[in-house]
Structure formats: structure tokens, C-alpha cells
Amino acid sequence: MCQIALYSSRPPILHSRKFMKGISWYFSSPADHYTMAAHDIITDPTLRLALETSKKTKEQAIELLDLVSSQSATSPPSSGFQLQISRERKLLLTYLAQLRALHRNAHFEARETKALTAEARQEVDKLHLQLQNLYYEQRHLQGEIRSCESYDHKYQKLPLIPVEQFLAEFPEHADDDPTALTIARIDHEHAERLKLEEQRQGLLKKKQGLIADNKKRKDDLANLDEDLEKFIDAAKPIQKILE
């Protein structure tokens, strides 16, 4: 009686063959193509199991609908038919319960995956920001390098001796790179200028000595002139007597 009530209590729409054909068309081959495409794309074992269970649920639903639609709407169903309907319905409910559990697990895994993805995205954003900072620092350093290369250095205006002459005088620098060679030429120019400065100081001291000696001689001559004038003045009375 329970099985008969179960069968007879279904909605009247299930007795419509037109409705059964519509449901069968809904579960037709295009969905199979979507499932095949999903199997090609999805590699996660849990999601694959959910797809397999969904496929079995769909097939069981179609089988149950076909079984119900095979029963004539004018004649009452037999007890064996109702028993078969009950078994197929229980199997469908089992698949639906499995599908709900798999859907719940997939939902939890998706939530966990989203959290991990958000965390990974934050790390990627952090690394991207660091990369942008490095690019900014690189551009800044490149600008500084260009400024240094285009800077009008004073050493370029120094009257350094030609490279050929320098290497002829100092052959030990023949294997130096351009930077070391330039530094050596500047050091040589500095040493030469120190020598010239020392010579200049010596000549300046000599000049100061000569100036002092000339001044002394001028003073001596001036004193001699005064003494001579005094002598002449003192000799004037004698000159008058002699006249």
C-alpha cells in the first residue's frame, strides 16, 4: 500500500507523455558533449568524481522518467511496476545525496582554494611592487650614470701630456686600461706640478732675497750720498781758504 501511495502521490504532470519527452530532450546529447568537454578541462579528482556522479544521476533520472512514461495513463500501475519505480527512485535519491555531498565538498575546497589564491595574489602583488621599485631604482641609476658620463669633468681640461709621450716615458703603464692610464697621467701631471711649484717657491725666495739685497744696496747708496754731501759741505770753508 505504501508503494502504491508513493506512485499515486506523484504530481499529475508526471503522467504526461509530452512532459516526459520534454525532459528526455533536456537530458539529450548536447549535455554529453558538455560533460566530455568538462572532463577534458577538469583534472581535479574530486571534481571528476562529482561529474561522474552527476552523469549517473542524470542517466538515472532519464531512466526513471522513461520508466514512468512507459506506463499507460489509462490503466492502473501494477505492484511490480510500482516496486521497480520505488527502487529506481531510491537509487536516484542515493545519487542525489552523493552529488550534494560532493557539491558541498567542492564548495569547501573552492573556498579554501580562493583563500589560498588570495594569499598567493597578495604575495604576487608584493613581488610586483618590489619589481616596480627595482625598475624605478634602475631608471634612477641609469639617469645618474648618464649624468656622470655627460658631466664636464675638470680633468678633461688639464694640459696632460699626450698618451704616446707618456707611454714612451713610462712603458710600465702600457698594459693599463683607459681608466688606470688616465689616473696615471693625472698623477704624473700632479707630480710635475708639485715640482714646478717647488721650483717656483725657490725662485720666489731667491727673488725676495735679491729684492732685499737691492734695497740694502739702495739704502747704502743713499747713506753714502748723505755722507758725501756732508763732506762737501764741510770742505767748503777749506775750499774758500785755498782760493
PDB file of C-alpha atoms in Angstrom:
ATOM      1  CA  MET A   1       0.000   0.000   0.000  1.00  0.00           C
ATOM      2  CA  CYS A   2       2.868   2.328   0.788  1.00  0.00           C
ATOM      3  CA  GLN A   3       4.412   1.696  -2.617  1.00  0.00           C
ATOM      4  CA  ILE A   4       1.066   2.281  -4.305  1.00  0.00           C
ATOM      5  CA  ALA A   5       0.629   5.523  -2.409  1.00  0.00           C
ATOM      6  CA  LEU A   6       4.177   6.532  -3.339  1.00  0.00           C
ATOM      7  CA  TYR A   7       3.439   6.020  -7.003  1.00  0.00           C
ATOM      8  CA  SER A   8      -0.027   7.515  -6.948  1.00  0.00           C
ATOM      9  CA  SER A   9       1.073  10.548  -4.917  1.00  0.00           C
ATOM     10  CA  ARG A  10       3.409  11.836  -7.613  1.00  0.00           C
ATOM     11  CA  PRO A  11       2.346  15.083  -9.342  1.00  0.00           C
ATOM     12  CA  PRO A  12      -0.143  14.597 -12.171  1.00  0.00           C
ATOM     13  CA  ILE A  13       2.289  16.203 -14.583  1.00  0.00           C
ATOM     14  CA  LEU A  14       4.457  13.085 -14.446  1.00  0.00           C
ATOM     15  CA  HIS A  15       1.654  11.209 -16.210  1.00  0.00           C
ATOM     16  CA  SER A  16       2.041  13.436 -19.272  1.00  0.00           C
ATOM     17  CA  ARG A  17       3.963  11.749 -22.063  1.00  0.00           C
ATOM     18  CA  LYS A  18       4.585  15.164 -23.619  1.00  0.00           C
ATOM     19  CA  PHE A  19       6.288  16.295 -20.416  1.00  0.00           C
ATOM     20  CA  MET A  20       8.379  13.106 -20.372  1.00  0.00           C
ATOM     21  CA  LYS A  21       9.510  13.757 -23.929  1.00  0.00           C
ATOM     22  CA  GLY A  22      10.475  17.301 -22.962  1.00  0.00           C
ATOM     23  CA  ILE A  23      12.536  16.085 -20.015  1.00  0.00           C
ATOM     24  CA  SER A  24      14.187  13.452 -22.192  1.00  0.00           C
ATOM     25  CA  TRP A  25      15.069  16.127 -24.761  1.00  0.00           C
ATOM     26  CA  TYR A  26      16.553  18.297 -21.985  1.00  0.00           C
ATOM     27  CA  PHE A  27      18.875  15.459 -20.965  1.00  0.00           C
ATOM     28  CA  SER A  28      19.820  14.697 -24.588  1.00  0.00           C
ATOM     29  CA  SER A  29      23.216  14.538 -26.274  1.00  0.00           C
ATOM     30  CA  PRO A  30      24.419  18.197 -26.024  1.00  0.00           C
ATOM     31  CA  ALA A  31      24.865  17.757 -22.277  1.00  0.00           C
ATOM     32  CA  ASP A  32      27.055  14.763 -23.041  1.00  0.00           C
ATOM     33  CA  HIS A  33      29.252  16.998 -25.165  1.00  0.00           C
ATOM     34  CA  TYR A  34      29.493  19.487 -22.296  1.00  0.00           C
ATOM     35  CA  THR A  35      30.431  16.655 -19.930  1.00  0.00           C
ATOM     36  CA  MET A  36      33.116  15.435 -22.316  1.00  0.00           C
ATOM     37  CA  ALA A  37      34.482  18.963 -22.620  1.00  0.00           C
ATOM     38  CA  ALA A  38      34.435  19.320 -18.827  1.00  0.00           C
ATOM     39  CA  HIS A  39      36.306  16.018 -18.469  1.00  0.00           C
ATOM     40  CA  ASP A  40      38.934  17.341 -20.859  1.00  0.00           C
ATOM     41  CA  ILE A  41      39.316  20.555 -18.849  1.00  0.00           C
ATOM     42  CA  ILE A  42      38.879  19.423 -15.237  1.00  0.00           C
ATOM     43  CA  THR A  43      41.726  17.385 -13.744  1.00  0.00           C
ATOM     44  CA  ASP A  44      40.873  17.536 -10.038  1.00  0.00           C
ATOM     45  CA  PRO A  45      39.874  14.025  -8.807  1.00  0.00           C
ATOM     46  CA  THR A  46      37.080  15.341  -6.563  1.00  0.00           C
ATOM     47  CA  LEU A  47      35.508  17.371  -9.356  1.00  0.00           C
ATOM     48  CA  ARG A  48      35.872  14.458 -11.768  1.00  0.00           C
ATOM     49  CA  LEU A  49      34.035  12.245  -9.268  1.00  0.00           C
ATOM     50  CA  ALA A  50      31.320  14.901  -8.987  1.00  0.00           C
ATOM     51  CA  LEU A  51      30.990  14.932 -12.779  1.00  0.00           C
ATOM     52  CA  GLU A  52      30.750  11.154 -12.877  1.00  0.00           C
ATOM     53  CA  THR A  53      28.105  11.184 -10.141  1.00  0.00           C
ATOM     54  CA  SER A  54      26.227  13.945 -11.963  1.00  0.00           C
ATOM     55  CA  LYS A  55      26.294  11.870 -15.121  1.00  0.00           C
ATOM     56  CA  LYS A  56      24.991   8.812 -13.274  1.00  0.00           C
ATOM     57  CA  THR A  57      22.292  10.942 -11.626  1.00  0.00           C
ATOM     58  CA  LYS A  58      21.222  12.296 -14.994  1.00  0.00           C
ATOM     59  CA  GLU A  59      21.136   8.813 -16.509  1.00  0.00           C
ATOM     60  CA  GLN A  60      19.163   7.504 -13.548  1.00  0.00           C
ATOM     61  CA  ALA A  61      16.701  10.409 -13.820  1.00  0.00           C
ATOM     62  CA  ILE A  62      16.243   9.736 -17.543  1.00  0.00           C
ATOM     63  CA  GLU A  63      15.781   6.051 -16.872  1.00  0.00           C
ATOM     64  CA  LEU A  64      13.193   6.802 -14.193  1.00  0.00           C
ATOM     65  CA  LEU A  65      11.367   9.228 -16.483  1.00  0.00           C
ATOM     66  CA  ASP A  66      11.383   6.716 -19.309  1.00  0.00           C
ATOM     67  CA  LEU A  67      10.049   4.083 -16.947  1.00  0.00           C
ATOM     68  CA  VAL A  68       7.268   6.365 -15.735  1.00  0.00           C
ATOM     69  CA  SER A  69       6.390   7.462 -19.271  1.00  0.00           C
ATOM     70  CA  SER A  70       6.138   3.835 -20.382  1.00  0.00           C
ATOM     71  CA  GLN A  71       3.181   3.312 -18.081  1.00  0.00           C
ATOM     72  CA  SER A  72      -0.176   3.918 -19.686  1.00  0.00           C
ATOM     73  CA  ALA A  73      -2.097   6.787 -18.146  1.00  0.00           C
ATOM     74  CA  THR A  74      -5.415   4.955 -18.533  1.00  0.00           C
ATOM     75  CA  SER A  75      -4.521   1.683 -16.807  1.00  0.00           C
ATOM     76  CA  PRO A  76      -3.524   1.474 -13.118  1.00  0.00           C
ATOM     77  CA  PRO A  77       0.126   0.503 -12.407  1.00  0.00           C
ATOM     78  CA  SER A  78       0.889  -2.985 -11.212  1.00  0.00           C
ATOM     79  CA  SER A  79       2.586  -3.702  -7.892  1.00  0.00           C
ATOM     80  CA  GLY A  80       5.727  -4.905  -9.657  1.00  0.00           C
ATOM     81  CA  PHE A  81       5.869  -1.692 -11.650  1.00  0.00           C
ATOM     82  CA  GLN A  82       5.464   0.380  -8.501  1.00  0.00           C
ATOM     83  CA  LEU A  83       8.205  -1.650  -6.806  1.00  0.00           C
ATOM     84  CA  GLN A  84      10.513  -1.004  -9.727  1.00  0.00           C
ATOM     85  CA  ILE A  85       9.650   2.704  -9.604  1.00  0.00           C
ATOM     86  CA  SER A  86      10.452   2.732  -5.888  1.00  0.00           C
ATOM     87  CA  ARG A  87      13.837   1.068  -6.428  1.00  0.00           C
ATOM     88  CA  GLU A  88      14.752   3.447  -9.238  1.00  0.00           C
ATOM     89  CA  ARG A  89      13.634   6.415  -7.151  1.00  0.00           C
ATOM     90  CA  LYS A  90      15.706   5.287  -4.152  1.00  0.00           C
ATOM     91  CA  LEU A  91      18.714   4.866  -6.425  1.00  0.00           C
ATOM     92  CA  LEU A  92      18.147   8.362  -7.821  1.00  0.00           C
ATOM     93  CA  LEU A  93      17.896   9.789  -4.299  1.00  0.00           C
ATOM     94  CA  THR A  94      21.128   7.993  -3.408  1.00  0.00           C
ATOM     95  CA  TYR A  95      22.887   9.586  -6.369  1.00  0.00           C
ATOM     96  CA  LEU A  96      21.424  12.963  -5.428  1.00  0.00           C
ATOM     97  CA  ALA A  97      22.675  12.591  -1.840  1.00  0.00           C
ATOM     98  CA  GLN A  98      26.139  11.691  -3.130  1.00  0.00           C
ATOM     99  CA  LEU A  99      26.009  14.621  -5.537  1.00  0.00           C
ATOM    100  CA  ARG A 100      25.030  17.023  -2.743  1.00  0.00           C
ATOM    101  CA  ALA A 101      27.907  15.773  -0.580  1.00  0.00           C
ATOM    102  CA  LEU A 102      30.354  16.114  -3.459  1.00  0.00           C
ATOM    103  CA  HIS A 103      28.978  19.564  -4.242  1.00  0.00           C
ATOM    104  CA  ARG A 104      29.416  20.599  -0.604  1.00  0.00           C
ATOM    105  CA  ASN A 105      32.985  19.279  -0.556  1.00  0.00           C
ATOM    106  CA  ALA A 106      33.729  21.021  -3.846  1.00  0.00           C
ATOM    107  CA  HIS A 107      32.296  24.235  -2.414  1.00  0.00           C
ATOM    108  CA  PHE A 108      34.534  23.985   0.665  1.00  0.00           C
ATOM    109  CA  GLU A 109      37.563  23.186  -1.487  1.00  0.00           C
ATOM    110  CA  ALA A 110      36.731  26.116  -3.763  1.00  0.00           C
ATOM    111  CA  ARG A 111      36.515  28.392  -0.727  1.00  0.00           C
ATOM    112  CA  GLU A 112      39.876  27.120   0.513  1.00  0.00           C
ATOM    113  CA  THR A 113      41.342  27.496  -2.965  1.00  0.00           C
ATOM    114  CA  LYS A 114      40.053  31.075  -3.137  1.00  0.00           C
ATOM    115  CA  ALA A 115      41.714  31.839   0.190  1.00  0.00           C
ATOM    116  CA  LEU A 116      44.989  30.318  -0.992  1.00  0.00           C
ATOM    117  CA  THR A 117      44.662  32.167  -4.289  1.00  0.00           C
ATOM    118  CA  ALA A 118      44.069  35.458  -2.474  1.00  0.00           C
ATOM    119  CA  GLU A 119      47.123  34.828  -0.303  1.00  0.00           C
ATOM    120  CA  ALA A 120      49.218  33.935  -3.341  1.00  0.00           C
ATOM    121  CA  ARG A 121      47.885  37.010  -5.144  1.00  0.00           C
ATOM    122  CA  GLN A 122      48.971  39.201  -2.244  1.00  0.00           C
ATOM    123  CA  GLU A 123      52.437  37.681  -2.455  1.00  0.00           C
ATOM    124  CA  VAL A 124      52.481  38.230  -6.221  1.00  0.00           C
ATOM    125  CA  ASP A 125      51.333  41.842  -5.748  1.00  0.00           C
ATOM    126  CA  LYS A 126      54.071  42.323  -3.173  1.00  0.00           C
ATOM    127  CA  LEU A 127      56.686  40.907  -5.530  1.00  0.00           C
ATOM    128  CA  HIS A 128      55.280  43.001  -8.373  1.00  0.00           C
ATOM    129  CA  LEU A 129      55.579  46.128  -6.232  1.00  0.00           C
ATOM    130  CA  GLN A 130      59.170  45.214  -5.374  1.00  0.00           C
ATOM    131  CA  LEU A 131      59.848  44.680  -9.073  1.00  0.00           C
ATOM    132  CA  GLN A 132      58.396  48.100  -9.891  1.00  0.00           C
ATOM    133  CA  ASN A 133      60.610  49.623  -7.194  1.00  0.00           C
ATOM    134  CA  LEU A 134      63.620  47.893  -8.726  1.00  0.00           C
ATOM    135  CA  TYR A 135      62.657  49.234 -12.160  1.00  0.00           C
ATOM    136  CA  TYR A 136      62.347  52.720 -10.676  1.00  0.00           C
ATOM    137  CA  GLU A 137      65.735  52.390  -8.983  1.00  0.00           C
ATOM    138  CA  GLN A 138      67.221  51.050 -12.212  1.00  0.00           C
ATOM    139  CA  ARG A 139      65.922  54.038 -14.180  1.00  0.00           C
ATOM    140  CA  HIS A 140      67.240  56.371 -11.483  1.00  0.00           C
ATOM    141  CA  LEU A 141      70.688  54.771 -11.568  1.00  0.00           C
ATOM    142  CA  GLN A 142      70.731  54.836 -15.363  1.00  0.00           C
ATOM    143  CA  GLY A 143      69.930  58.547 -15.238  1.00  0.00           C
ATOM    144  CA  GLU A 144      72.739  59.101 -12.734  1.00  0.00           C
ATOM    145  CA  ILE A 145      75.134  57.148 -14.962  1.00  0.00           C
ATOM    146  CA  ARG A 146      74.174  59.259 -17.981  1.00  0.00           C
ATOM    147  CA  SER A 147      74.646  62.413 -15.909  1.00  0.00           C
ATOM    148  CA  CYS A 148      78.088  61.248 -14.816  1.00  0.00           C
ATOM    149  CA  GLU A 149      79.055  60.304 -18.368  1.00  0.00           C
ATOM    150  CA  SER A 150      77.958  63.687 -19.731  1.00  0.00           C
ATOM    151  CA  TYR A 151      79.471  65.675 -16.836  1.00  0.00           C
ATOM    152  CA  ASP A 152      82.158  68.156 -17.870  1.00  0.00           C
ATOM    153  CA  HIS A 153      84.977  66.898 -15.648  1.00  0.00           C
ATOM    154  CA  LYS A 154      87.809  69.269 -14.877  1.00  0.00           C
ATOM    155  CA  TYR A 155      90.450  66.618 -15.509  1.00  0.00           C
ATOM    156  CA  GLN A 156      89.436  66.668 -19.170  1.00  0.00           C
ATOM    157  CA  LYS A 157      90.676  70.273 -19.330  1.00  0.00           C
ATOM    158  CA  LEU A 158      94.054  69.505 -17.775  1.00  0.00           C
ATOM    159  CA  PRO A 159      97.003  70.012 -20.127  1.00  0.00           C
ATOM    160  CA  LEU A 160      98.130  66.398 -19.855  1.00  0.00           C
ATOM    161  CA  ILE A 161     100.962  65.189 -21.995  1.00  0.00           C
ATOM    162  CA  PRO A 162      99.906  63.017 -24.954  1.00  0.00           C
ATOM    163  CA  VAL A 163      99.387  59.316 -24.334  1.00  0.00           C
ATOM    164  CA  GLU A 164     102.187  58.351 -26.720  1.00  0.00           C
ATOM    165  CA  GLN A 165     104.672  60.580 -24.933  1.00  0.00           C
ATOM    166  CA  PHE A 166     103.543  59.334 -21.522  1.00  0.00           C
ATOM    167  CA  LEU A 167     103.889  55.672 -22.553  1.00  0.00           C
ATOM    168  CA  ALA A 168     107.290  56.411 -24.050  1.00  0.00           C
ATOM    169  CA  GLU A 169     108.429  57.867 -20.716  1.00  0.00           C
ATOM    170  CA  PHE A 170     106.629  55.276 -18.570  1.00  0.00           C
ATOM    171  CA  PRO A 171     106.354  51.991 -20.521  1.00  0.00           C
ATOM    172  CA  GLU A 172     105.217  50.132 -17.381  1.00  0.00           C
ATOM    173  CA  HIS A 173     101.732  51.589 -17.977  1.00  0.00           C
ATOM    174  CA  ALA A 174     101.431  50.177 -21.495  1.00  0.00           C
ATOM    175  CA  ASP A 175      99.039  47.400 -20.382  1.00  0.00           C
ATOM    176  CA  ASP A 176      96.809  49.626 -18.231  1.00  0.00           C
ATOM    177  CA  ASP A 177      93.146  50.075 -19.067  1.00  0.00           C
ATOM    178  CA  PRO A 178      91.969  53.573 -20.104  1.00  0.00           C
ATOM    179  CA  THR A 179      90.831  54.476 -16.585  1.00  0.00           C
ATOM    180  CA  ALA A 180      94.080  53.419 -14.917  1.00  0.00           C
ATOM    181  CA  LEU A 181      96.080  55.107 -17.684  1.00  0.00           C
ATOM    182  CA  THR A 182      94.178  58.372 -17.199  1.00  0.00           C
ATOM    183  CA  ILE A 183      94.738  58.217 -13.437  1.00  0.00           C
ATOM    184  CA  ALA A 184      98.459  57.609 -14.002  1.00  0.00           C
ATOM    185  CA  ARG A 185      98.666  60.584 -16.371  1.00  0.00           C
ATOM    186  CA  ILE A 186      96.860  62.785 -13.827  1.00  0.00           C
ATOM    187  CA  ASP A 187      99.220  61.616 -11.066  1.00  0.00           C
ATOM    188  CA  HIS A 188     102.162  62.371 -13.323  1.00  0.00           C
ATOM    189  CA  GLU A 189     100.784  65.830 -14.045  1.00  0.00           C
ATOM    190  CA  HIS A 190     100.263  66.378 -10.322  1.00  0.00           C
ATOM    191  CA  ALA A 191     103.832  65.324  -9.548  1.00  0.00           C
ATOM    192  CA  GLU A 192     105.165  67.605 -12.278  1.00  0.00           C
ATOM    193  CA  ARG A 193     103.137  70.498 -10.951  1.00  0.00           C
ATOM    194  CA  LEU A 194     104.433  69.866  -7.438  1.00  0.00           C
ATOM    195  CA  LYS A 195     107.980  70.013  -8.794  1.00  0.00           C
ATOM    196  CA  LEU A 196     107.218  73.213 -10.668  1.00  0.00           C
ATOM    197  CA  GLU A 197     105.599  74.661  -7.561  1.00  0.00           C
ATOM    198  CA  GLU A 198     108.692  73.778  -5.556  1.00  0.00           C
ATOM    199  CA  GLN A 199     110.857  75.457  -8.169  1.00  0.00           C
ATOM    200  CA  ARG A 200     108.566  78.479  -8.151  1.00  0.00           C
ATOM    201  CA  GLN A 201     108.809  78.747  -4.390  1.00  0.00           C
ATOM    202  CA  GLY A 202     112.609  78.508  -4.638  1.00  0.00           C
ATOM    203  CA  LEU A 203     112.739  81.192  -7.301  1.00  0.00           C
ATOM    204  CA  LEU A 204     110.333  83.315  -5.280  1.00  0.00           C
ATOM    205  CA  LYS A 205     112.606  83.065  -2.247  1.00  0.00           C
ATOM    206  CA  LYS A 206     115.593  83.916  -4.424  1.00  0.00           C
ATOM    207  CA  LYS A 207     113.683  86.874  -5.818  1.00  0.00           C
ATOM    208  CA  GLN A 208     112.802  88.055  -2.328  1.00  0.00           C
ATOM    209  CA  GLY A 209     116.481  87.752  -1.382  1.00  0.00           C
ATOM    210  CA  LEU A 210     117.568  89.748  -4.414  1.00  0.00           C
ATOM    211  CA  ILE A 211     114.950  92.388  -3.685  1.00  0.00           C
ATOM    212  CA  ALA A 212     116.174  92.646  -0.099  1.00  0.00           C
ATOM    213  CA  ASP A 213     119.800  92.851  -1.282  1.00  0.00           C
ATOM    214  CA  ASN A 214     118.938  95.565  -3.800  1.00  0.00           C
ATOM    215  CA  LYS A 215     117.081  97.500  -1.138  1.00  0.00           C
ATOM    216  CA  LYS A 216     120.059  97.244   1.172  1.00  0.00           C
ATOM    217  CA  ARG A 217     122.357  98.484  -1.550  1.00  0.00           C
ATOM    218  CA  LYS A 218     119.998 101.344  -2.318  1.00  0.00           C
ATOM    219  CA  ASP A 219     119.984 102.232   1.352  1.00  0.00           C
ATOM    220  CA  ASP A 220     123.776 102.064   1.424  1.00  0.00           C
ATOM    221  CA  LEU A 221     123.995 104.319  -1.637  1.00  0.00           C
ATOM    222  CA  ALA A 222     121.546 106.748  -0.074  1.00  0.00           C
ATOM    223  CA  ASN A 223     123.641 106.850   3.097  1.00  0.00           C
ATOM    224  CA  LEU A 224     126.754 107.318   1.015  1.00  0.00           C
ATOM    225  CA  ASP A 225     125.141 110.260  -0.759  1.00  0.00           C
ATOM    226  CA  GLU A 226     124.307 111.861   2.565  1.00  0.00           C
ATOM    227  CA  ASP A 227     127.861 111.351   3.833  1.00  0.00           C
ATOM    228  CA  LEU A 228     129.223 112.763   0.598  1.00  0.00           C
ATOM    229  CA  GLU A 229     127.018 115.848   0.862  1.00  0.00           C
ATOM    230  CA  LYS A 230     128.122 116.344   4.458  1.00  0.00           C
ATOM    231  CA  PHE A 231     131.746 116.006   3.389  1.00  0.00           C
ATOM    232  CA  ILE A 232     131.238 118.537   0.620  1.00  0.00           C
ATOM    233  CA  ASP A 233     129.553 120.941   2.998  1.00  0.00           C
ATOM    234  CA  ALA A 234     132.392 120.527   5.481  1.00  0.00           C
ATOM    235  CA  ALA A 235     135.016 121.069   2.760  1.00  0.00           C
ATOM    236  CA  LYS A 236     133.564 124.352   1.503  1.00  0.00           C
ATOM    237  CA  PRO A 237     135.411 126.559   4.114  1.00  0.00           C
ATOM    238  CA  ILE A 238     138.669 124.875   3.242  1.00  0.00           C
ATOM    239  CA  GLN A 239     137.956 125.459  -0.439  1.00  0.00           C
ATOM    240  CA  LYS A 240     137.415 129.175   0.227  1.00  0.00           C
ATOM    241  CA  ILE A 241     140.686 129.415   2.138  1.00  0.00           C
ATOM    242  CA  LEU A 242     142.541 127.736  -0.678  1.00  0.00           C
ATOM    243  CA  GLU A 243     141.067 130.126  -3.153  1.00  0.00           C
TER     244      GLU A 243
END
